[in-house]
XYZ file of N, CA and C in Angstrom:
858
model
N 0.816 -1.144 0.020
C -0.056 0.056 0.026
C 0.849 1.226 -0.047
N 0.228 2.406 -0.064
C 1.053 3.765 -0.083
C 1.887 3.849 1.186
N 1.351 3.310 2.322
C 2.212 3.535 3.509
C 3.588 2.809 3.255
N 3.532 1.601 2.704
C 4.749 0.834 2.488
C 5.705 1.524 1.543
N 5.243 2.196 0.620
C 5.943 2.842 -0.406
C 6.917 3.958 0.112
N 6.415 4.565 1.165
C 7.133 5.872 1.752
C 7.655 5.469 3.232
N 7.714 4.193 3.606
C 8.114 3.934 4.912
C 9.758 4.026 4.927
N 10.245 4.388 6.139
C 11.674 4.508 6.468
C 12.152 3.272 7.147
N 13.364 2.879 6.645
C 13.891 1.640 7.361
C 15.341 1.861 7.746
N 15.799 1.254 8.691
C 17.165 1.494 9.252
C 17.868 0.178 8.653
N 17.135 -0.752 7.958
C 17.947 -1.947 7.316
C 18.195 -1.689 5.829
N 17.342 -0.996 5.202
C 17.394 -0.832 3.672
C 17.421 0.654 3.356
N 18.396 1.198 2.891
C 18.415 2.583 2.486
C 18.239 2.631 0.935
N 17.002 2.747 0.558
C 16.806 2.839 -0.844
C 17.562 4.084 -1.634
N 17.469 5.211 -0.867
C 18.098 6.362 -1.581
C 19.516 6.207 -1.760
N 20.341 5.612 -0.714
C 21.581 5.413 -0.799
C 22.060 4.399 -1.918
N 21.067 3.407 -2.066
C 21.318 2.389 -3.352
C 21.129 3.127 -4.598
N 20.255 4.013 -4.570
C 19.945 4.789 -5.849
C 21.012 5.695 -6.196
N 21.652 6.294 -5.199
C 22.781 7.179 -5.369
C 24.105 6.353 -5.716
N 24.186 5.241 -5.238
C 25.532 4.453 -5.224
C 25.680 3.988 -6.686
N 24.626 3.503 -7.387
C 24.886 2.877 -8.812
C 25.296 4.044 -9.744
N 24.822 5.241 -9.828
C 25.308 6.274 -10.547
C 26.871 6.447 -10.309
N 27.214 6.616 -9.094
C 28.463 6.853 -8.624
C 29.443 5.800 -9.077
N 28.926 4.476 -9.036
C 29.897 3.534 -9.462
C 30.137 3.570 -10.961
N 29.036 4.012 -11.660
C 29.211 4.160 -13.085
C 30.140 5.312 -13.370
N 30.138 6.341 -12.688
C 30.806 7.622 -12.933
C 32.345 7.296 -12.609
N 32.589 6.434 -11.575
C 33.999 6.074 -11.209
C 34.541 5.068 -12.182
N 33.764 4.156 -12.706
C 34.093 3.305 -13.845
C 34.556 4.101 -14.985
N 33.738 5.116 -15.562
C 34.107 5.949 -16.654
C 35.208 6.842 -16.367
N 35.402 7.168 -15.054
C 36.463 8.150 -14.746
C 37.845 7.358 -14.828
N 37.840 6.038 -14.394
C 38.948 5.365 -14.379
C 39.401 5.037 -15.867
N 38.395 4.685 -16.767
C 38.721 4.396 -18.072
C 39.257 5.722 -18.799
N 38.807 6.912 -18.594
C 39.219 8.158 -19.101
C 40.661 8.371 -18.584
N 41.096 8.055 -17.306
C 42.281 8.219 -16.782
C 43.281 7.366 -17.527
N 42.767 6.125 -17.740
C 43.736 5.131 -18.362
C 43.969 5.680 -19.941
N 42.926 6.278 -20.468
C 43.186 6.716 -21.827
C 44.323 7.913 -21.787
N 44.080 8.751 -20.810
C 45.035 9.781 -20.744
C 46.526 9.337 -20.454
N 46.585 8.332 -19.478
C 47.985 7.809 -19.227
C 48.524 7.041 -20.315
N 47.760 6.403 -21.092
C 48.271 5.417 -22.140
C 48.219 6.145 -23.507
N 47.398 7.001 -23.693
C 47.219 7.692 -24.870
C 46.412 6.912 -25.878
N 45.774 5.844 -25.374
C 45.031 4.927 -26.332
C 43.584 4.781 -25.844
N 42.648 4.930 -26.753
C 41.283 4.469 -26.357
C 41.027 3.053 -26.363
N 41.932 2.357 -27.172
C 41.746 0.859 -27.170
C 43.125 0.259 -26.919
N 43.421 -0.013 -25.645
C 44.754 -0.575 -25.446
C 44.715 -2.012 -25.167
N 43.544 -2.591 -24.822
C 43.179 -4.039 -24.572
C 42.171 -4.560 -25.475
N 41.924 -5.826 -25.716
C 41.001 -6.402 -26.291
C 39.723 -6.296 -25.808
N 39.588 -6.073 -24.571
C 38.268 -5.837 -23.937
C 37.605 -4.386 -24.026
N 38.479 -3.599 -24.465
C 38.192 -2.256 -24.860
C 37.304 -2.215 -26.078
N 37.638 -2.882 -26.995
C 36.912 -3.034 -28.376
C 37.715 -4.202 -29.171
N 37.133 -5.448 -28.971
C 37.793 -6.587 -29.644
C 37.995 -6.530 -31.026
N 37.083 -6.044 -31.801
C 37.182 -5.867 -33.285
C 38.242 -4.980 -33.612
N 38.254 -3.727 -33.065
C 39.314 -2.497 -33.430
C 40.640 -3.207 -32.917
N 40.671 -3.780 -31.809
C 41.922 -4.223 -31.149
C 42.636 -5.183 -32.074
N 41.801 -6.114 -32.698
C 42.334 -7.127 -33.619
C 42.899 -6.610 -34.835
N 42.076 -5.652 -35.504
C 42.576 -5.032 -36.711
C 43.904 -4.346 -36.356
N 43.950 -3.597 -35.308
C 45.140 -2.675 -34.999
C 46.305 -3.681 -34.813
N 46.161 -4.852 -34.275
C 47.279 -5.780 -34.040
C 47.818 -6.270 -35.300
N 46.940 -6.611 -36.220
C 47.360 -7.130 -37.622
C 48.158 -5.978 -38.281
N 47.568 -4.778 -38.264
C 48.367 -3.620 -38.947
C 49.517 -3.386 -38.325
N 49.728 -3.486 -37.105
C 50.909 -3.282 -36.271
C 52.092 -4.358 -36.681
N 51.426 -5.650 -36.844
C 52.451 -6.715 -37.301
C 52.933 -6.432 -38.678
N 52.025 -5.865 -39.632
C 52.442 -5.554 -40.993
C 53.458 -4.357 -40.973
N 53.214 -3.314 -40.002
C 54.308 -2.352 -39.882
C 55.522 -2.768 -39.521
N 55.606 -3.755 -38.591
C 56.990 -4.199 -38.186
C 57.627 -4.890 -39.338
N 56.703 -5.665 -40.238
C 57.204 -6.442 -41.450
C 57.834 -5.349 -42.450
N 57.163 -4.269 -42.523
C 57.624 -3.227 -43.532
C 58.919 -2.670 -43.135
N 59.076 -2.633 -41.785
C 60.357 -2.041 -41.272
C 61.464 -2.889 -41.748
N 61.338 -4.211 -41.638
C 62.361 -5.099 -42.047
C 62.496 -5.007 -43.576
N 61.387 -4.876 -44.316
C 61.472 -4.831 -45.765
C 62.313 -3.499 -46.095
N 62.144 -2.363 -45.267
C 62.827 -1.277 -45.704
C 64.321 -1.367 -45.374
N 64.713 -2.199 -44.368
C 66.082 -2.541 -44.233
C 66.697 -3.299 -45.294
N 65.903 -4.373 -45.844
C 66.338 -5.081 -46.893
C 66.479 -4.182 -48.284
N 65.647 -3.395 -48.528
C 65.647 -2.432 -49.660
C 66.984 -1.677 -49.455
N 67.260 -1.038 -48.368
C 68.266 -0.319 -48.107
C 69.684 -1.059 -48.397
N 69.739 -2.311 -48.088
C 70.857 -3.090 -48.355
C 71.086 -3.332 -49.682
N 69.881 -3.673 -50.283
C 69.871 -3.934 -51.863
C 70.371 -2.678 -52.640
N 69.767 -1.571 -52.100
C 70.046 -0.198 -52.804
C 71.488 -0.027 -52.765
N 72.100 -0.270 -51.762
C 73.549 0.001 -51.528
C 74.256 -1.014 -52.462
N 73.892 -2.316 -52.479
C 74.635 -3.255 -53.303
C 74.650 -2.955 -54.669
N 73.373 -2.454 -55.232
C 73.225 -2.157 -56.624
C 73.975 -0.851 -56.959
N 74.038 0.031 -55.883
C 74.731 1.364 -56.185
C 76.095 1.107 -56.351
N 76.720 0.171 -55.596
C 78.218 0.036 -55.579
C 78.432 -0.629 -57.002
N 77.609 -1.691 -57.423
C 77.860 -2.129 -58.844
C 77.803 -1.160 -59.947
N 76.804 -0.401 -59.719
C 76.505 0.720 -60.699
C 77.618 1.590 -60.822
N 78.171 2.060 -59.668
C 79.476 2.945 -59.779
C 80.532 2.253 -60.433
N 80.760 1.028 -60.034
C 81.854 0.197 -60.703
C 81.661 0.168 -62.208
N 80.343 -0.206 -62.724
C 80.108 -0.182 -64.121
C 80.376 1.129 -64.874
N 80.020 2.234 -64.185
C 80.208 3.634 -64.944
C 81.635 3.721 -64.873
N 82.365 3.430 -63.895
C 83.888 3.688 -63.957
C 84.525 2.868 -65.095
N 84.063 1.677 -65.207
C 84.601 0.761 -66.307
C 84.239 1.448 -67.685
N 83.093 2.021 -67.841
C 82.694 2.799 -69.121
C 83.679 3.720 -69.468
N 83.983 4.440 -68.282
C 85.076 5.620 -68.498
C 86.347 4.993 -68.991
N 86.810 3.990 -68.190
C 88.242 3.475 -68.553
C 88.250 2.857 -70.047
N 87.052 2.276 -70.405
C 86.985 1.652 -71.797
C 87.015 2.742 -72.751
N 86.359 3.786 -72.528
C 86.396 4.977 -73.518
C 87.765 5.477 -73.507
N 88.556 5.469 -72.573
C 89.886 5.967 -72.633
C 90.876 4.882 -73.512
N 90.520 3.667 -73.338
C 91.062 2.494 -74.108
C 90.725 2.758 -75.649
N 89.596 2.974 -75.853
C 89.073 3.146 -77.268
C 89.922 4.328 -77.779
N 90.121 5.303 -76.931
C 90.868 6.604 -77.499
C 92.287 6.095 -77.803
N 92.802 5.301 -76.960
C 94.254 4.831 -77.199
C 94.364 3.871 -78.499
N 93.296 3.155 -78.692
C 93.310 2.210 -79.932
C 93.118 3.178 -81.374
N 92.396 4.184 -81.004
C 92.282 5.165 -82.170
C 93.637 5.817 -82.580
N 94.390 6.201 -81.509
C 95.703 6.784 -81.642
C 96.659 5.831 -82.307
N 96.410 4.500 -82.094
C 97.268 3.521 -82.747
C 96.921 3.246 -84.011
N 95.940 3.860 -84.781
C 95.649 3.811 -86.151
C 96.433 4.757 -87.009
N 97.441 4.993 -86.555
C 98.468 5.843 -87.319
C 99.753 5.049 -87.476
N 100.379 5.137 -88.555
C 101.745 4.397 -88.783
C 102.811 5.063 -88.012
N 102.786 6.239 -87.495
C 103.798 6.997 -86.693
C 103.584 6.645 -85.224
N 102.613 6.045 -84.886
C 102.211 5.772 -83.430
C 103.358 5.127 -82.702
N 103.493 5.373 -81.304
C 104.406 4.601 -80.553
C 103.596 3.307 -80.108
N 103.578 2.245 -80.691
C 102.811 1.097 -80.487
C 103.069 0.481 -79.140
N 104.283 0.410 -78.720
C 104.718 -0.171 -77.545
C 104.165 0.545 -76.242
N 104.194 1.978 -76.366
C 103.623 2.809 -75.251
C 102.125 2.510 -75.249
N 101.578 2.615 -76.269
C 100.087 2.540 -76.431
C 99.666 1.174 -75.737
N 100.327 0.216 -76.160
C 99.886 -1.174 -75.567
C 100.191 -1.232 -73.980
N 101.295 -0.454 -73.663
C 101.519 -0.467 -72.113
C 100.505 0.133 -71.361
N 99.925 1.432 -72.043
C 98.829 1.934 -71.411
C 97.505 1.152 -71.396
N 97.312 0.474 -72.386
C 96.198 -0.493 -72.513
C 96.173 -1.574 -71.599
N 97.499 -2.056 -71.176
C 97.665 -3.148 -70.234
C 97.282 -2.523 -68.730
N 97.699 -1.245 -68.597
C 97.417 -0.631 -67.268
C 95.919 -0.495 -67.156
N 95.220 -0.053 -68.101
C 93.839 0.176 -67.933
C 93.104 -1.260 -67.993
N 93.500 -2.295 -68.596
C 92.966 -3.549 -68.605
C 93.121 -4.067 -67.085
N 94.163 -3.917 -66.411
C 94.333 -4.230 -65.055
C 93.396 -3.567 -64.171
N 93.271 -2.208 -64.507
C 92.334 -1.384 -63.736
C 90.862 -1.895 -63.871
N 90.443 -2.226 -64.966
C 89.138 -2.794 -65.218
C 88.817 -4.097 -64.318
N 89.822 -4.844 -64.458
C 89.720 -6.110 -63.735
C 89.655 -5.906 -62.137
N 90.356 -4.879 -61.763
C 90.419 -4.598 -60.309
C 89.065 -3.932 -59.982
N 88.483 -3.209 -60.785
C 87.190 -2.646 -60.583
C 86.137 -3.668 -60.363
N 86.213 -4.653 -61.330
C 85.209 -5.639 -61.341
C 85.303 -6.611 -59.971
N 86.516 -6.746 -59.514
C 86.696 -7.640 -58.387
C 86.301 -6.794 -57.125
N 86.426 -5.481 -57.247
C 86.162 -4.640 -56.044
C 84.752 -4.126 -55.784
N 84.007 -4.347 -56.803
C 82.645 -3.753 -56.776
C 81.695 -4.644 -56.254
N 81.890 -4.944 -54.893
C 81.081 -5.854 -54.164
C 80.576 -4.981 -52.846
N 79.360 -5.445 -52.336
C 78.905 -4.936 -51.076
C 78.228 -6.116 -50.344
N 78.731 -6.248 -49.143
C 78.311 -7.282 -48.350
C 78.361 -8.633 -48.925
N 79.432 -8.746 -49.677
C 79.704 -10.058 -50.305
C 78.896 -10.451 -51.566
N 78.364 -9.408 -52.003
C 77.562 -9.655 -53.288
C 78.243 -8.704 -54.330
N 78.478 -9.238 -55.538
C 79.228 -8.548 -56.634
C 78.360 -8.828 -57.887
N 77.690 -7.786 -58.345
C 76.728 -7.866 -59.507
C 77.619 -7.602 -60.856
N 78.829 -7.400 -60.761
C 79.644 -7.440 -62.035
C 80.403 -8.824 -62.227
N 80.176 -9.562 -61.410
C 80.882 -10.930 -61.472
C 79.951 -12.030 -61.986
N 80.578 -13.172 -62.365
C 79.863 -14.370 -62.839
C 79.181 -14.899 -61.752
N 79.847 -15.170 -60.617
C 79.255 -15.594 -59.516
C 79.185 -14.476 -58.379
N 77.906 -14.232 -58.275
C 77.479 -12.885 -57.459
C 77.807 -13.070 -56.157
N 77.780 -14.291 -55.295
C 77.902 -14.419 -53.937
C 78.790 -15.463 -53.568
N 79.587 -16.051 -54.486
C 80.538 -17.077 -54.109
C 79.934 -18.364 -53.967
N 78.508 -18.460 -54.206
C 77.835 -19.757 -53.993
C 77.173 -20.110 -55.284
N 77.723 -19.560 -56.397
C 77.008 -19.960 -57.786
C 75.780 -18.932 -58.197
N 75.661 -17.945 -57.327
C 74.501 -16.996 -57.488
C 74.639 -16.219 -58.798
N 73.491 -15.930 -59.418
C 73.523 -15.128 -60.683
C 72.744 -13.995 -60.520
N 72.093 -13.633 -59.327
C 71.418 -12.416 -59.227
C 71.192 -11.980 -57.679
N 70.777 -10.730 -57.519
C 70.433 -10.427 -56.164
C 68.979 -10.290 -55.947
N 68.357 -10.995 -55.003
C 66.939 -10.869 -54.680
C 66.782 -10.099 -53.476
N 66.002 -8.962 -53.736
C 65.690 -8.057 -52.638
C 64.247 -8.075 -52.226
N 63.989 -8.279 -50.984
C 62.521 -8.308 -50.396
C 61.946 -6.928 -50.568
N 60.910 -6.800 -51.396
C 60.364 -5.381 -51.540
C 59.071 -5.027 -51.106
N 58.284 -6.113 -50.696
C 56.870 -5.796 -50.200
C 56.176 -7.036 -49.576
N 55.181 -6.688 -48.727
C 54.324 -7.889 -48.143
C 52.956 -7.452 -48.748
N 52.295 -8.347 -49.290
C 51.093 -8.076 -49.954
C 49.996 -8.972 -49.357
N 48.997 -8.335 -48.637
C 47.843 -8.993 -48.028
C 46.509 -8.727 -48.775
N 45.865 -9.859 -48.983
C 44.621 -9.840 -49.591
C 43.542 -10.511 -48.598
N 42.533 -9.586 -48.169
C 41.498 -10.072 -47.176
C 42.173 -10.585 -45.919
N 41.607 -11.750 -45.494
C 42.154 -12.323 -44.209
C 43.323 -13.365 -44.386
N 43.777 -13.524 -45.555
C 44.949 -14.498 -45.824
C 46.115 -13.941 -45.311
N 47.100 -15.011 -45.308
C 48.381 -14.462 -44.904
C 49.179 -13.736 -46.039
N 49.945 -12.657 -45.620
C 50.602 -11.855 -46.702
C 51.737 -12.692 -47.337
N 51.742 -12.211 -48.595
C 52.809 -12.968 -49.548
C 53.932 -11.790 -49.826
N 55.207 -12.424 -49.809
C 56.186 -11.555 -50.116
C 56.548 -11.401 -51.679
N 56.989 -10.164 -51.994
C 57.214 -9.859 -53.213
C 58.782 -9.356 -53.339
N 59.469 -9.632 -54.370
C 60.830 -9.337 -54.523
C 61.150 -8.405 -55.645
N 62.377 -7.922 -55.719
C 62.917 -7.407 -56.852
C 64.180 -8.127 -57.133
N 64.428 -8.685 -58.339
C 65.428 -9.475 -58.663
C 66.324 -8.723 -59.534
N 67.696 -8.606 -59.227
C 68.708 -7.786 -60.058
C 69.797 -8.774 -60.569
N 69.563 -9.058 -61.864
C 70.638 -10.019 -62.354
C 71.926 -9.479 -62.592
N 73.011 -10.382 -62.539
C 74.392 -9.883 -62.604
C 74.542 -9.485 -64.085
N 75.433 -8.404 -64.377
C 75.794 -8.006 -65.767
C 76.904 -8.786 -66.099
N 77.543 -9.596 -65.202
C 78.606 -10.539 -65.655
C 79.705 -9.870 -66.627
N 80.293 -8.814 -66.000
C 81.541 -8.367 -66.789
C 82.749 -9.294 -66.933
N 82.763 -10.246 -66.031
C 83.917 -11.124 -66.036
C 83.853 -11.852 -67.259
N 82.643 -12.380 -67.734
C 82.435 -13.312 -69.075
C 82.196 -12.292 -70.222
N 81.345 -11.305 -70.024
C 81.002 -10.506 -71.106
C 82.011 -9.446 -71.574
N 82.945 -9.169 -70.707
C 83.946 -8.226 -71.084
C 85.317 -8.934 -71.094
N 85.748 -9.753 -72.081
C 86.814 -10.466 -72.139
C 88.087 -9.545 -72.405
N 88.229 -8.595 -71.469
C 89.250 -7.605 -71.701
C 90.700 -8.202 -71.621
N 90.793 -9.253 -70.888
C 92.136 -9.977 -70.783
C 92.493 -10.567 -72.083
N 91.527 -10.853 -72.912
C 91.727 -11.519 -74.170
C 91.818 -10.446 -75.379
N 91.931 -9.268 -74.954
C 91.944 -8.167 -76.059
C 93.231 -8.445 -77.037
N 93.157 -7.733 -78.153
C 94.259 -7.745 -79.181
C 95.388 -6.840 -78.679
N 96.679 -7.308 -78.541
C 97.689 -6.477 -78.197
C 97.957 -5.638 -79.429
N 98.333 -4.370 -79.123
C 98.619 -3.311 -80.123
C 100.070 -3.225 -80.485
N 100.453 -4.008 -81.596
C 101.757 -3.986 -82.060
C 102.139 -3.296 -83.401
N 101.040 -2.906 -84.008
C 101.190 -2.238 -85.365
C 99.756 -1.609 -85.756
N 99.749 -1.085 -86.845
C 98.500 -0.285 -87.274
C 97.313 -1.235 -87.407
N 97.577 -2.436 -87.882
C 96.489 -3.360 -88.242
C 95.876 -3.876 -86.900
N 96.816 -4.361 -85.981
C 96.388 -4.788 -84.627
C 95.634 -3.718 -83.867
N 95.869 -2.405 -84.133
C 95.215 -1.240 -83.648
C 93.795 -1.097 -84.086
N 93.551 -1.500 -85.377
C 92.321 -1.452 -85.934
C 91.363 -2.527 -85.310
N 92.150 -3.722 -85.199
C 91.389 -4.778 -84.436
C 91.043 -4.481 -83.074
N 91.897 -3.893 -82.401
C 91.640 -3.574 -80.915
C 90.477 -2.528 -80.769
N 90.470 -1.582 -81.781
C 89.497 -0.472 -81.795
C 88.079 -1.181 -81.802
N 87.923 -2.197 -82.832
C 86.629 -2.744 -82.969
C 86.255 -3.558 -81.612
N 87.342 -4.106 -81.052
C 86.980 -4.812 -79.727
C 86.554 -3.923 -78.629
N 87.302 -2.698 -78.592
C 87.039 -1.693 -77.526
C 85.628 -1.146 -77.772
N 85.173 -1.013 -78.918
C 83.820 -0.515 -79.192
C 82.823 -1.441 -78.671
N 82.970 -2.631 -78.967
C 82.170 -3.680 -78.639
C 82.098 -3.874 -77.072
N 83.272 -3.730 -76.352
C 83.262 -3.882 -74.905
C 82.566 -2.583 -74.264
N 82.770 -1.380 -75.036
C 82.222 -0.203 -74.456
C 80.676 -0.271 -74.560
N 80.124 -0.863 -75.667
C 78.675 -0.996 -75.752
C 78.140 -1.877 -74.632
N 78.781 -2.976 -74.406
C 78.379 -4.135 -73.475
C 78.586 -3.373 -72.067
N 79.471 -2.643 -71.778
C 79.555 -1.970 -70.499
C 78.544 -1.057 -70.297
N 78.194 -0.146 -71.321
C 77.196 0.854 -71.305
C 75.763 0.226 -70.893
N 75.609 -0.916 -71.643
C 74.361 -1.593 -71.493
C 74.169 -2.187 -70.016
N 75.352 -2.679 -69.568
C 75.116 -3.168 -68.257
C 75.050 -2.043 -67.191
N 75.806 -0.908 -67.248
C 75.656 0.233 -66.437
C 74.222 0.777 -66.438
N 73.670 0.840 -67.590
C 72.217 1.340 -67.727
C 71.365 0.440 -67.032
N 71.384 -0.941 -67.128
C 70.625 -1.876 -66.479
C 70.797 -1.806 -64.928
N 71.899 -1.598 -64.479
C 72.065 -1.594 -63.063
C 71.405 -0.271 -62.445
N 71.691 0.848 -63.356
C 70.974 2.033 -62.845
C 69.530 2.109 -62.788
N 69.003 1.399 -63.814
C 67.517 1.311 -63.734
C 66.931 0.433 -62.547
N 67.759 -0.604 -62.185
C 67.400 -1.449 -60.975
C 67.609 -0.679 -59.688
N 68.659 0.097 -59.716
C 68.841 0.872 -58.523
C 67.815 1.984 -58.302
N 67.400 2.618 -59.370
C 66.214 3.545 -59.341
C 64.999 2.886 -58.898
N 64.821 1.592 -59.312
C 63.459 0.930 -59.001
C 63.471 0.622 -57.516
N 64.632 0.094 -56.885
C 64.779 -0.152 -55.676
C 64.701 1.119 -54.671
N 65.190 2.216 -55.150
C 65.140 3.405 -54.340
C 63.729 3.882 -54.342
N 63.022 3.868 -55.475
C 61.647 4.148 -55.512
C 60.800 3.379 -54.566
N 60.976 2.073 -54.566
C 60.309 1.143 -53.741
C 60.552 1.387 -52.278
N 61.748 1.667 -51.955
C 62.044 2.018 -50.540
C 61.343 3.211 -50.087
N 61.282 4.174 -50.942
C 60.522 5.440 -50.665
C 58.996 5.215 -50.506
N 58.526 4.358 -51.299
C 57.060 4.054 -51.192
C 56.814 3.103 -49.879
N 57.686 2.277 -49.528
C 57.428 1.549 -48.230
C 57.531 2.381 -47.081
N 58.404 3.375 -47.107
C 58.402 4.400 -46.013
C 57.077 5.171 -45.930
N 56.603 5.595 -47.105
C 55.302 6.333 -47.029
C 54.181 5.290 -46.561
N 54.233 4.270 -47.062
C 53.102 3.250 -46.777
C 53.240 2.935 -45.329
N 54.289 2.800 -44.683
C 54.543 2.570 -43.324
C 53.847 3.728 -42.371
N 54.190 4.892 -42.798
C 53.638 6.198 -42.168
C 52.135 6.135 -42.290
N 51.617 5.849 -43.566
C 50.227 5.903 -43.676
C 49.481 4.826 -42.739
N 50.055 3.509 -42.538
C 49.559 2.498 -41.763
C 49.623 2.979 -40.396
N 50.697 3.766 -39.874
C 50.727 4.131 -38.499
C 49.675 5.279 -38.313
N 49.351 6.125 -39.265
C 48.247 7.045 -39.158
C 46.840 6.307 -38.843
N 46.674 5.240 -39.752
C 45.613 4.422 -39.692
C 45.284 3.722 -38.396
N 46.395 3.108 -37.894
C 46.362 2.576 -36.489
C 46.057 3.574 -35.385
N 46.737 4.646 -35.519
C 46.372 5.830 -34.529
C 45.022 6.163 -34.660
N 44.371 6.334 -35.835
C 42.973 6.618 -35.815
C 42.084 5.653 -35.289
N 42.482 4.428 -35.211
C 41.611 3.381 -34.581
C 41.819 3.246 -33.068
N 43.006 3.475 -32.588
C 43.152 3.199 -31.154
C 43.673 4.282 -30.317
N 44.251 5.414 -30.900
C 44.592 6.608 -30.106
C 43.513 7.266 -29.586
N 43.683 7.808 -28.337
C 42.694 8.663 -27.538
C 42.784 10.031 -28.182
N 41.559 10.588 -28.213
C 41.555 12.053 -28.552
C 41.716 12.802 -27.267
N 42.975 13.363 -27.042
C 43.352 14.005 -25.778
C 42.446 15.155 -25.447
N 41.895 15.959 -26.450
C 41.193 17.089 -26.125
C 39.839 16.639 -25.581
N 39.352 15.590 -26.191
C 38.053 15.052 -25.830
C 38.119 14.395 -24.356
N 39.231 13.708 -24.227
C 39.511 12.984 -23.058
C 39.713 14.016 -21.884
N 40.376 15.034 -22.174
C 40.535 16.117 -20.917
C 39.292 16.658 -20.712
N 38.373 17.013 -21.603
C 36.929 17.540 -21.330
C 36.091 16.701 -20.575
N 36.263 15.299 -20.990
C 35.481 14.298 -20.303
C 35.885 14.035 -18.934
N 37.303 14.182 -18.684
C 37.848 14.086 -17.332
C 37.266 15.112 -16.381
N 37.269 16.398 -16.880
C 36.727 17.353 -16.176
C 35.169 17.130 -15.748
N 34.500 16.727 -16.789
C 33.132 16.432 -16.415
C 32.841 15.332 -15.561
N 33.515 14.363 -15.645
C 33.379 13.141 -14.775
C 33.825 13.367 -13.339
N 34.793 14.263 -13.195
C 35.399 14.616 -11.783
C 34.240 15.456 -11.166
N 33.624 16.344 -11.800
C 32.429 17.082 -11.331
C 31.318 16.355 -10.995
N 30.913 15.349 -11.926
C 29.879 14.328 -11.618
C 30.301 13.381 -10.329
N 31.454 13.079 -10.246
C 31.849 12.273 -9.190
C 31.626 13.021 -7.835
N 32.053 14.383 -7.836
C 31.800 15.219 -6.486
C 30.581 15.189 -6.264
N 29.478 15.489 -7.265
C 28.104 15.564 -6.932
C 27.523 14.110 -6.529
N 27.963 13.139 -7.095
C 27.611 11.772 -6.754
C 27.915 11.441 -5.251
N 29.093 12.042 -5.055
C 29.562 11.746 -3.627
C 28.607 12.458 -2.643
N 28.275 13.699 -2.928
C 27.420 14.522 -2.133
C 26.064 13.797 -2.104
N 25.503 13.446 -3.229
C 24.266 12.741 -3.200
C 24.236 11.523 -2.336
N 25.348 10.762 -2.408
C 25.300 9.579 -1.476
C 25.534 9.935 0.013
N 26.261 10.911 0.236
C 26.382 11.404 1.706
C 25.017 11.874 2.060
N 24.263 12.646 1.266
C 22.906 12.970 1.810
C 21.971 11.764 1.986
N 22.123 10.814 1.108
C 21.297 9.588 1.207
C 21.782 8.786 2.562
N 23.005 8.794 2.787
C 23.385 8.092 3.955
C 22.999 8.787 5.129
N 22.680 10.048 5.224
C 22.332 10.704 6.353
C 20.818 10.606 6.581
N 20.015 10.168 5.581
C 18.581 9.939 5.766
C 18.083 9.087 7.028
N 18.731 7.949 7.232
C 18.345 7.242 8.391
C 18.535 7.806 9.701
N 19.380 8.780 9.721
C 19.635 9.655 11.066
C 18.416 10.257 11.479
N 17.484 10.831 10.412
C 16.346 11.419 10.773
C 15.308 10.659 11.566
N 15.493 9.163 11.401
C 14.652 8.236 12.165
C 14.677 8.482 13.616
N 15.947 8.937 14.085
C 16.198 9.187 15.673
C 15.262 10.321 16.085
N 14.834 11.216 15.257
C 14.061 12.276 15.737
C 12.604 11.780 16.062
N 12.313 10.630 15.629
C 10.978 10.017 15.816
C 10.969 9.404 17.279
N 12.140 9.107 17.867
C 12.230 8.631 19.088
C 12.600 9.502 20.340
N 12.559 10.759 20.019
C 12.895 11.786 21.020
C 11.670 12.184 21.862
């Protein structure tokens, strides 16, 4: 009846229970907001938002993978750059040898001195081929790695489609094999005008081979450099995406913290008032 609805009890304080539940909710939200501010994340554990947390962890794993890819591309870029520099230097030396062969096409030329210069430049080319290696890989040699290798394989990307496992993509840079394609040690010695003519033809062929090889290495170097730049931009974009999913909005969190702290103070006061209600029962017995 109506009397029971408004009865006072020292065993059950309905007002206090009513004030306690909102205060518990406020304290829970306050603790969550404080955690967001301290960690900088709105989703730091699976229980915060399991779907978003799972997506962010997959993306974070991919970001770590792309960091390793960037390292691989940097090593590959350096390896090809060394070979490219060697090939360009060989082109320069062959051009000088071609000029010497041209000078030998005169009956009054000093053939002995010309051939001596040719021999020095021949040794220089062989030295450049041997030295154009980085981290044990030489793209000017027949055997690129000492184990019968014929190319440099550079990990360039991780491609993910749907929920499947990512697949690795590579950039393969084949050796230009100047050891075999530039038989500089088998060149014709210049002893007279006729041999100089023969040597000129050989130098022209060697020069074209060297130019083709240098151009090929240059193109591969550019491709690896561009891919490395793309991977860097892709990694940054993925980090931004992860941040959009899990990072806390600090301005919003700050405003929410202020509001919750005010609500907490009011909730404590409301609970305090409700807890004092049973004391009024004492006045009934005075």
